[in-house]
Coordinates of C-alpha atoms in Angstrom, one line a residue:
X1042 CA 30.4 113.9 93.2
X1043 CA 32.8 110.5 92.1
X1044 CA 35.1 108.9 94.0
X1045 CA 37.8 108.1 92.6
X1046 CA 41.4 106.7 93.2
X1047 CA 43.9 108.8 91.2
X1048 CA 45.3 108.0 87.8
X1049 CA 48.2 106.9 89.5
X1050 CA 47.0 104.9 92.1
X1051 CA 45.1 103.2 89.7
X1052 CA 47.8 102.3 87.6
X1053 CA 49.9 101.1 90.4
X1054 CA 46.7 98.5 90.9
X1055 CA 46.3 97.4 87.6
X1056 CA 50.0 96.1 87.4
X1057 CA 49.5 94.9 90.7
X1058 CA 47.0 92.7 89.1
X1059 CA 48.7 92.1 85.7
X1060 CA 51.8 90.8 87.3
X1061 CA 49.7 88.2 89.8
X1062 CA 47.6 86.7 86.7
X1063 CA 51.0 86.1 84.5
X1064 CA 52.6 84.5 87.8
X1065 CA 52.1 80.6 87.1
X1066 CA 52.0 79.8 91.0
X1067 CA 51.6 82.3 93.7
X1068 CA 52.2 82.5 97.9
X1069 CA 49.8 83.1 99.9
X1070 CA 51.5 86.0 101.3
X1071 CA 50.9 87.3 97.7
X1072 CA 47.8 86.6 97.6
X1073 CA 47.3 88.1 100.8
X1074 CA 49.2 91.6 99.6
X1075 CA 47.1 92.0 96.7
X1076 CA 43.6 91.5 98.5
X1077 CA 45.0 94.0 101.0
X1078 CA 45.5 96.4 97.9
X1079 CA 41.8 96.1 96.3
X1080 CA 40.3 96.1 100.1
X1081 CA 41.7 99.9 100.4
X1082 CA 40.3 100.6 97.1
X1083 CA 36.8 99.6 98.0
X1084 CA 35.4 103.6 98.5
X1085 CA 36.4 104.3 95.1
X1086 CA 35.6 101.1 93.2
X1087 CA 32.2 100.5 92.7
X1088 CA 32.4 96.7 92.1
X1089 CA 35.4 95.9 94.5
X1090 CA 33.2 94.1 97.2
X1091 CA 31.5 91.6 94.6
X1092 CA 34.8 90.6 92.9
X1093 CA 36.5 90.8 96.1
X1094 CA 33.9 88.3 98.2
X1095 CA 35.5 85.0 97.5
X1096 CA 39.2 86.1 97.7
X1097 CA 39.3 86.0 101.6
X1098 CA 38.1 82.1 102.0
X1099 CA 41.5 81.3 99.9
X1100 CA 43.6 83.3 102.5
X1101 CA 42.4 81.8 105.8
X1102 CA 42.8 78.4 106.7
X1103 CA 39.3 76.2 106.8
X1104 CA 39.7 75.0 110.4
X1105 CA 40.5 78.5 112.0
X1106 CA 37.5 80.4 110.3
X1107 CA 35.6 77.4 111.6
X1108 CA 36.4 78.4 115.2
X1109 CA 36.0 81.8 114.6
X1110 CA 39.8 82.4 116.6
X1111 CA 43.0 84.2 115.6
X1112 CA 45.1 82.9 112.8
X1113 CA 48.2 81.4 113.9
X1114 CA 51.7 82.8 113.2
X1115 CA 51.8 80.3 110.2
X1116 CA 48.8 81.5 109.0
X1117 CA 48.8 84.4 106.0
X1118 CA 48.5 87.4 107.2
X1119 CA 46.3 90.3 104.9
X1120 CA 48.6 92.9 103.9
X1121 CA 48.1 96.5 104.1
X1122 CA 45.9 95.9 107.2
X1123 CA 46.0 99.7 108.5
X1124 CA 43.8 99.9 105.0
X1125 CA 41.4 97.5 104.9
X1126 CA 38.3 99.0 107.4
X1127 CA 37.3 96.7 110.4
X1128 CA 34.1 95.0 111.1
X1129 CA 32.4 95.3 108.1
X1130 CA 33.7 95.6 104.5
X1131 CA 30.3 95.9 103.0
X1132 CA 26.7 95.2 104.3
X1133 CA 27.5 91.1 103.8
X1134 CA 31.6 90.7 104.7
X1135 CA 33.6 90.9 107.1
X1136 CA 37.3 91.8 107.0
X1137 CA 37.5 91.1 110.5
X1138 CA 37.0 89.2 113.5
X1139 CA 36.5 90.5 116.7
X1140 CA 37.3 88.5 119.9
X1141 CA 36.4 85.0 120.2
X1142 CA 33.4 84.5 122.4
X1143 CA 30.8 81.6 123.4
X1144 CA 27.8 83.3 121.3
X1145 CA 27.5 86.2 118.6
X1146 CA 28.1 89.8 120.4
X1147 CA 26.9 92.6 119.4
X1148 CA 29.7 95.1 117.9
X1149 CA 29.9 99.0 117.4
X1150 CA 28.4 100.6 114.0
X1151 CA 31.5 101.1 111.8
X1152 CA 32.0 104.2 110.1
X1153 CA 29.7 104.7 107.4
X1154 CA 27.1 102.1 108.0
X1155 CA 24.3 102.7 110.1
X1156 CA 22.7 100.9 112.6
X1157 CA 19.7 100.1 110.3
X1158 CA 21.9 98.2 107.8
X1159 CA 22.6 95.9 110.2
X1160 CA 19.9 94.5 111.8
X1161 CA 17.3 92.6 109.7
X1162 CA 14.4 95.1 108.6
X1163 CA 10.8 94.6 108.8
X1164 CA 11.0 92.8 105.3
X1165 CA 14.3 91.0 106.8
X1166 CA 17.2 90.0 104.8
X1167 CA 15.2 89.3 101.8
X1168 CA 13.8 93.1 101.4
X1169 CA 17.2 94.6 102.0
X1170 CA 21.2 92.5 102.3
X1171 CA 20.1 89.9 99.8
X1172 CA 18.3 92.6 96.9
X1173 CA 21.3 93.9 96.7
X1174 CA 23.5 91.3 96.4
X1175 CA 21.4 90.6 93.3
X1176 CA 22.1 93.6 91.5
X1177 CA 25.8 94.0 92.5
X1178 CA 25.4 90.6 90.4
X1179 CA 23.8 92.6 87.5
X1180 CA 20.2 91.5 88.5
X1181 CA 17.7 94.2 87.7
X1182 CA 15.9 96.2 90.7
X1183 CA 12.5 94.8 89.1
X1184 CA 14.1 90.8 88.3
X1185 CA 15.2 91.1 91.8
X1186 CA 11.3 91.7 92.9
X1187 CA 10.3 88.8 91.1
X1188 CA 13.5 86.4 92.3
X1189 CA 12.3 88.0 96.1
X1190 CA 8.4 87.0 95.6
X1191 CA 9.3 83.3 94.9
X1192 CA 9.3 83.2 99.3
X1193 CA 6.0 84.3 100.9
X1194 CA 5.8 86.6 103.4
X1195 CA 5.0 84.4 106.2
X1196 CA 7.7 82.3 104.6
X1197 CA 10.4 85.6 105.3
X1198 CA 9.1 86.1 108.6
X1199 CA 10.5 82.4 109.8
X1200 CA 13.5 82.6 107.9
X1201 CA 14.3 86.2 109.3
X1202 CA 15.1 85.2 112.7
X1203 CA 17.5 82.5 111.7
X1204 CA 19.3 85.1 109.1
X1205 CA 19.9 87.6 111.7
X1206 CA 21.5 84.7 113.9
X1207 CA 23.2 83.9 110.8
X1208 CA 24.5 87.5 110.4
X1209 CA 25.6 87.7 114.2
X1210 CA 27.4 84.6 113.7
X1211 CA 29.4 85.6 110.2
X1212 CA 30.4 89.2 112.2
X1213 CA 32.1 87.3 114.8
X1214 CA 34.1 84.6 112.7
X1215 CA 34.6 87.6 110.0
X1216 CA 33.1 85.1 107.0
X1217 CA 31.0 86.5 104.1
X1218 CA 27.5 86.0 105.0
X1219 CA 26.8 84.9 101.2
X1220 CA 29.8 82.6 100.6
X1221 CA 30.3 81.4 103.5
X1222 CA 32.1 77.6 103.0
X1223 CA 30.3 74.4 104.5
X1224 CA 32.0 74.1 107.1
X1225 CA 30.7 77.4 108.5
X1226 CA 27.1 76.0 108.2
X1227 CA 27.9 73.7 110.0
X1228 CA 29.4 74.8 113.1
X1229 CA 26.7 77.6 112.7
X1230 CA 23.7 74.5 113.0
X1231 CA 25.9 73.1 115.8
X1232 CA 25.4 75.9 117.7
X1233 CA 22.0 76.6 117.5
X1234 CA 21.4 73.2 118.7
X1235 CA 24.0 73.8 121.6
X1236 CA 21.8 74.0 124.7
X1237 CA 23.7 76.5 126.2
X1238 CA 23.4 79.1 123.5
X1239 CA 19.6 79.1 123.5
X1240 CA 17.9 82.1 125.4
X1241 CA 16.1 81.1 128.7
X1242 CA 12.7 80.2 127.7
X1243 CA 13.7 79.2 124.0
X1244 CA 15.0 76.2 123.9
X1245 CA 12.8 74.6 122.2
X1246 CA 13.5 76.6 119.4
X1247 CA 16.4 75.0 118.5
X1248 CA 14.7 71.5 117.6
X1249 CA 15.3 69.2 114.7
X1250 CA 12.2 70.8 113.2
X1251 CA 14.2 74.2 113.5
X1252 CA 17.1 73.7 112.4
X1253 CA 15.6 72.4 109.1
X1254 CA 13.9 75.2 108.8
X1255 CA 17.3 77.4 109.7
X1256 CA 19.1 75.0 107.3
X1257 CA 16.1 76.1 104.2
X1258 CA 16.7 79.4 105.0
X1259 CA 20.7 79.3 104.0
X1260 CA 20.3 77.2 101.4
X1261 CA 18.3 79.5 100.1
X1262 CA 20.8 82.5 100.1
X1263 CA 24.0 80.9 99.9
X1264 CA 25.5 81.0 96.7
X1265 CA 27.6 77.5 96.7
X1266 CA 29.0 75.3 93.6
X1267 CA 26.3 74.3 90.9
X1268 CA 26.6 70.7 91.8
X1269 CA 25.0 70.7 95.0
X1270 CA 23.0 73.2 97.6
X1271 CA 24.3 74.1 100.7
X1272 CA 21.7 72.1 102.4
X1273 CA 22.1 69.4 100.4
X1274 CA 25.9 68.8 100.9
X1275 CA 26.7 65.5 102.7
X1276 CA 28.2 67.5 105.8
X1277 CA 25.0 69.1 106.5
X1278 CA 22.9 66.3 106.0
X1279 CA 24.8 64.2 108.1
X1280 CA 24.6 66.7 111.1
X1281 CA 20.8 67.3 110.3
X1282 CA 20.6 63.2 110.6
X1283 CA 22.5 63.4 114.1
X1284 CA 20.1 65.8 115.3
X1285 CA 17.4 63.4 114.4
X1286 CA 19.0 60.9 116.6
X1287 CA 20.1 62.6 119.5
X1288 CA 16.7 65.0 120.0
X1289 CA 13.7 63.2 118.0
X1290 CA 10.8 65.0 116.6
X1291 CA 7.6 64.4 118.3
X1292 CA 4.3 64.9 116.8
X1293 CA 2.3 67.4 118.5
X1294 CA -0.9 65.5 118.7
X1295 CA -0.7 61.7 119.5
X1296 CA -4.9 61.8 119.3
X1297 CA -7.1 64.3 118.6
X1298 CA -10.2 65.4 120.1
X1299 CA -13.7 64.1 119.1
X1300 CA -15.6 66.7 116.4
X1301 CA -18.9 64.8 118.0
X1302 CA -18.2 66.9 121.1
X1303 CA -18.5 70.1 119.2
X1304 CA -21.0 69.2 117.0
X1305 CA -23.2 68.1 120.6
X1306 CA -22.7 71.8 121.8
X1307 CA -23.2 73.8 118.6
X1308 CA -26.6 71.8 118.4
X1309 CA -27.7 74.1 121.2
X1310 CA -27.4 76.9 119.4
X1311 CA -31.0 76.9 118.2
X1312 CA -33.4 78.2 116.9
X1313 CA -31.4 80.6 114.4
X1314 CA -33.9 83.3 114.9
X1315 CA -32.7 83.8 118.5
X1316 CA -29.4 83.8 118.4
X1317 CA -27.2 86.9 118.2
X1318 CA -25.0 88.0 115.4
X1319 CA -21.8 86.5 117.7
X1320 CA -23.4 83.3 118.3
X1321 CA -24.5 83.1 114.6
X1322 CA -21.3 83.8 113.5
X1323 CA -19.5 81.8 116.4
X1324 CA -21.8 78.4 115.2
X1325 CA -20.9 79.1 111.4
X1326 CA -17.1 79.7 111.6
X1327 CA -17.2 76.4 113.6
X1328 CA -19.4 74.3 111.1
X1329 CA -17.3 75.9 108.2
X1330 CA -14.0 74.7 109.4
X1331 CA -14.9 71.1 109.9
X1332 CA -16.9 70.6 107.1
X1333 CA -14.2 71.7 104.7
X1334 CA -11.4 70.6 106.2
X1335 CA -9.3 73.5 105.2
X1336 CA -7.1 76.3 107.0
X1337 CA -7.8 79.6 108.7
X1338 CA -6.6 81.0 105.6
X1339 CA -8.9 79.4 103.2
X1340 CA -11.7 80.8 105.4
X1341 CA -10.4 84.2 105.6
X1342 CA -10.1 84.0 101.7
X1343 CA -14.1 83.0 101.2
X1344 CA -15.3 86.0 99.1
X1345 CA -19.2 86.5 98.8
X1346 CA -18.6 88.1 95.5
X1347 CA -17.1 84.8 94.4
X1348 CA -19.8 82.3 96.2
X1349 CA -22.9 80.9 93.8
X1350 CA -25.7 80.1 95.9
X1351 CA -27.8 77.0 95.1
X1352 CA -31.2 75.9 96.7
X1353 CA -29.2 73.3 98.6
X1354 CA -25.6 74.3 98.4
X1355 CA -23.5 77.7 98.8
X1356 CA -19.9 77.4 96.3
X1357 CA -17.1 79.8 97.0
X1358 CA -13.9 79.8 94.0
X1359 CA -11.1 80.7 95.8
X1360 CA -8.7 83.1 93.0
X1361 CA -5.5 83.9 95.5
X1362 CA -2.9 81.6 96.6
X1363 CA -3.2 79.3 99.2
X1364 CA -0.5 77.8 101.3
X1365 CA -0.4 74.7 99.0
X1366 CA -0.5 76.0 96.0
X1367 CA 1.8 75.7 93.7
X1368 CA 2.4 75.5 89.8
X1369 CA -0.1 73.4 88.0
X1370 CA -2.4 73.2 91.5
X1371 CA -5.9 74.3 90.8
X1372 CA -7.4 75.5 94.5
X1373 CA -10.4 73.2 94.8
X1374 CA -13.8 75.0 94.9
X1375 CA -15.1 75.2 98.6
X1376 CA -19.0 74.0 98.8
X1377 CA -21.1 73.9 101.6
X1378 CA -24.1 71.7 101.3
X1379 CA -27.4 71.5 103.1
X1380 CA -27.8 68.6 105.8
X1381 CA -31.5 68.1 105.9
X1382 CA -31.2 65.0 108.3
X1383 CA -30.4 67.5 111.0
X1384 CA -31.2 70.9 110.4
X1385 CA -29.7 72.4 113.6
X1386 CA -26.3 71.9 112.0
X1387 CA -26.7 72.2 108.5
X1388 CA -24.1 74.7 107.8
X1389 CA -25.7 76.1 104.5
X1390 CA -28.7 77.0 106.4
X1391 CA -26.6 78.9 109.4
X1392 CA -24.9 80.6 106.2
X1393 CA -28.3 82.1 104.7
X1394 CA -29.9 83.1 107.8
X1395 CA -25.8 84.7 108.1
X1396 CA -26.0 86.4 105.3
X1397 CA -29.1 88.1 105.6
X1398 CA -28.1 89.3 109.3
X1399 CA -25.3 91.0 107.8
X1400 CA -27.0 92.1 104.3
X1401 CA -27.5 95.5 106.2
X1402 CA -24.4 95.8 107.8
X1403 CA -21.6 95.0 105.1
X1404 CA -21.4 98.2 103.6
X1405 CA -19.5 97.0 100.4
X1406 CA -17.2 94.4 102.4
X1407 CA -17.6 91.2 100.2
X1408 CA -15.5 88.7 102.9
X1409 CA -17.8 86.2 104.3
X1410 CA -16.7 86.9 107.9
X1411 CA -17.1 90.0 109.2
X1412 CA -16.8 91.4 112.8
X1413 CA -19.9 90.9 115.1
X1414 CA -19.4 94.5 116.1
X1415 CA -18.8 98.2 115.3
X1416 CA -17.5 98.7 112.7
X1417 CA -18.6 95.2 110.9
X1418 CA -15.0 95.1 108.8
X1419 CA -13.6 92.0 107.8
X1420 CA -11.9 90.3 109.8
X1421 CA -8.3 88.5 110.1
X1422 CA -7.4 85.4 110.0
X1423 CA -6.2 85.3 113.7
X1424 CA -9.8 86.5 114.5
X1425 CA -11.0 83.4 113.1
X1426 CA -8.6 81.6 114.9
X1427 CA -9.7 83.1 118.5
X1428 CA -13.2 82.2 117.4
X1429 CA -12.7 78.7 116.7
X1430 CA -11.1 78.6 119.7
X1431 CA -13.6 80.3 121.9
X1432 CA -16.1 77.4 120.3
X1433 CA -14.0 74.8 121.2
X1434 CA -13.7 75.7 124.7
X1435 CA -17.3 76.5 125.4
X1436 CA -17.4 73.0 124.2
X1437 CA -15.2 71.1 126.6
X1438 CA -12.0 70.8 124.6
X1439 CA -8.9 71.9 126.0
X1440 CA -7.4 74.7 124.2
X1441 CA -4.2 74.4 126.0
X1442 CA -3.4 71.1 124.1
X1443 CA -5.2 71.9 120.6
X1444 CA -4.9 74.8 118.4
X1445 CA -7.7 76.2 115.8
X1446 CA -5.6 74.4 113.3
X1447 CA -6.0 71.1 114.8
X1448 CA -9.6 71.2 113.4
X1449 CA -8.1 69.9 110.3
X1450 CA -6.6 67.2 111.5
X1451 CA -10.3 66.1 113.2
X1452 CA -12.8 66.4 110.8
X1453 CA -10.5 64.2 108.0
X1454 CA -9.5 61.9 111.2
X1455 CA -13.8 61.6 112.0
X1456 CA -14.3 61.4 108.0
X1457 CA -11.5 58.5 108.1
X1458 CA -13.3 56.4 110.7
X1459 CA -16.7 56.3 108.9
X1460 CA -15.0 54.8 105.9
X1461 CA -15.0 58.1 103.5
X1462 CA -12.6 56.7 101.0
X1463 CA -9.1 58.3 101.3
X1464 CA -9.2 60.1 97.7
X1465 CA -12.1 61.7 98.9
X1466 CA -10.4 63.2 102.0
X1467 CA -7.3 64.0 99.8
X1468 CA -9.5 65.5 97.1
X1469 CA -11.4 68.0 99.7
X1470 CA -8.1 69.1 101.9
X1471 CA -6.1 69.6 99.0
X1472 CA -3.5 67.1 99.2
X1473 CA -1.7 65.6 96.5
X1474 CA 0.0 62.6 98.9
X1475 CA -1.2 60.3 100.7
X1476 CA 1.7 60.5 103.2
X1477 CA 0.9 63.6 104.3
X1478 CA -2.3 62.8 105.1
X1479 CA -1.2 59.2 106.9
X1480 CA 1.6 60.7 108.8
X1481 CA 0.5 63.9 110.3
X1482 CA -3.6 64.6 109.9
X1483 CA -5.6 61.0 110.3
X1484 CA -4.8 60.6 114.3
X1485 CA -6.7 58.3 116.7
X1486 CA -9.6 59.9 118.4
X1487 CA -9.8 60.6 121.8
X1488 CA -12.7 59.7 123.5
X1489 CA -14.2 60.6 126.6
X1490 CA -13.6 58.4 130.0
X1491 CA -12.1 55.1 130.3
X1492 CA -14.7 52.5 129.3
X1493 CA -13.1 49.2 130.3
X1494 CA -12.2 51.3 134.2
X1495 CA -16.1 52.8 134.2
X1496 CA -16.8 49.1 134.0
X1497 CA -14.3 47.4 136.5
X1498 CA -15.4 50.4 139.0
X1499 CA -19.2 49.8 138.7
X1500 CA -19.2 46.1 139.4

């Protein structure tokens, strides 16, 4: 079945629309008469809501939107309002506001749109709102896959709770969620970094850190003027810079712990031939993480099928995408070598006597790290994580303060204080800048006790 208006509706539109374009200046109450017009047209116009999208921002005045309040008696008023629907007038605009209030409020499901449309799916905004705002653009389904792909999923899953807050915000000041002018970013940063509209417990949230990221996540999906990004426009910047004043970043680790700690404990793990399939693979997820100075992820990714084995080395290719990768980045091979000086923790030699533990017990799984019991799967890479972690408490270091991630930071932070030159360190942890190495992985070591007190107090 079509929808349709009739003939003479339709007609009554076009010469609505003729007689505005040969009009050489207009009112805004005109303006205002004819949006009104296409608005009630929407359910039988199937492009109506793309062509209509920018009209609105020309009718309301900036500083009102801003607040998200009524328009004032001087301000243009929409005509036709009995036919224009309220709350939503697609899945992305608003016709209009409801009631001013200190935080986004939740509103009743207009007609027609369910309550799934809404809120942000399991693929969030990117899977659903913003696919089809590229084909009401003329974007192929399949170009609008590959345009969606350019963000990760782990990528969509931290910009997906700043959209929906985005979204919330939009359905209270009744602005289009994908035109949306600067001014509306802004106040919408402001608030997140309002104390008082933070949940209890989430405060933190809202940091300078945060609100970078919630500023990435618009600029990605805002379409704005070809000269500039919506991130990049000097309003935004400048609140982003007042954040950085008023509520500094900290770095989350001002040292880091010693690897000789861990390296002392996993030496206990001997001999090989004693240990049990957990401790074996406890001892070699450890070794493995400092020695190559890599994520969890790059560990999950190790691939038996793509290791060459050497009489004195193990080398795994790595063929997917890693978080750093990029075009024109070749993912560095990962090679384990064998440490003859001490045997005990030579991780190539914990990775044969690995490999033939689990030779039986694969059953066609080709990942390097499998489960230590039934059924030996492959595991995740939050497994790996709670293993590194269960190693590094066993071994005195306090998991409250470092993560399994802060492995990275001390085995190039050790590597750094025995002089291994700094290309080196780049080379192996996949960094292409110095910088980023300088500024948040080489960190001071922590050592144990207070030799210059253990001194005074002994005397």
């Amino acid at each position: 079945m079509t929808v349709s208006p009739t003939k003479d509706k339709a007609e009554a539109v076009q010469g609505k629309i003729k007689l505005f374009l040969q009009q050489v200046t207009h009112s805004i109450r005109d303006l205002a008469s004819l949006v009104g017009t296409l608005a009630a047209h929407f359910p039988g116009v199937k492009y109506g809501p793309l062509h209509y999208r920018q009209l609105p921002d020309c009718t309301l005045p900036t500083e009102d939107r801003a607040r998200g309040g009524n328009r004032s008696s001087g301000s243009a008023q929409l005509a036709n309002t009995t036919m224009v629907q309220q709350g939503f007038v697609n899945d992305h605009c608003y016709a209009k506001a409801p009631p001013k209030a200190s935080r986004p409020v939740a509103v009743a499901d207009p007609p027609g749109l369910s309550p799934s449309s809404q809120q942000a799916p399991t693929a969030g905004v990117l899977g659903d709102r913003f696919q089809r705002l590229l084909q009401d653009y003329g974007i192929s389904k399949s170009a609008s896959a590959l345009m969606l792909a350019a963000c990760r999923p782990a990528t969509r899953k931290q910009y997906n709770g700043y959209l929906s807050k985005w979204f919330a915000f939009c359905r209270e000041g009744g602005y289009c969620a994908f035109s949306a002018p600067v001014a509306c970013v802004a106040n919408f940063l402001s608030m997140l970094f309002d104390p008082e509209f933070s949940e209890p417990g989430l405060q933190s949230c809202f940091s300078y850190s945060s609100l970078n990221t919630a500023r990435s996540a618009l600029s990605a999906f805002l379409s704005a003027p070809q000269r500039y990004t919506i991130g990049s426009h000097s309003f935004v910047s400048k609140l982003l810079r007042g954040v950085f004043q008023m509520r500094p970043p900290a770095s989350r680790y001002s040292q880091i712990f010693d690897v000789a700690v861990v390296l002392n404990y996993l030496r206990t793990f001997q001999p090989l031939e004693d240990l049990s399939l957990r401790e074996v693979t406890l001892k070699l997820v450890m070794l493995c993480v400092l020695v190559c100075a890599q994520r969890v992820q790059t560990l999950h990714l190790l691939d038996i099928s793509q290791m060459v084995l050497h009489t004195d080395k193990a080398v795994f290719n790595i063929h997917c995408n890693i978080k750093q990768s990029r075009p024109g980045y070749r993912v560095p091979q990962i090679s384990f070598l064998d440490y003859s000086l001490e045997p005990e923790i030579s991780v190539f030699r914990v990775l044969e006597h690995y490999l033939h533990m689990t030779e039986k017990l694969r059953q066609g799984e080709t990942r390097l790290f499998i489960s230590y019991i039934n059924p030996h799967k492959a595991v995740t890479k939050d497994t790996l994580a709670r293993w590194i972690c269960t190693v590094m408490k066993l071994a005195g270091i306090d998991t409250n303060l470092y993560s399994a991630h802060s492995t990275r930071a001390a085995s190039v932070s050790a590597a750094h204080a025995k002089q291994v030159p700094t290309d080196n360190i780049l080379q192996l942890a996949g960094w292409s800048c110095e910088e980023t190495f300088a500024r948040f992985y080489c960190k001071p070591i922590q050592k144990t006790g207070n030799r210059f007190a253990d001194s005074v107090m002994s005397t």
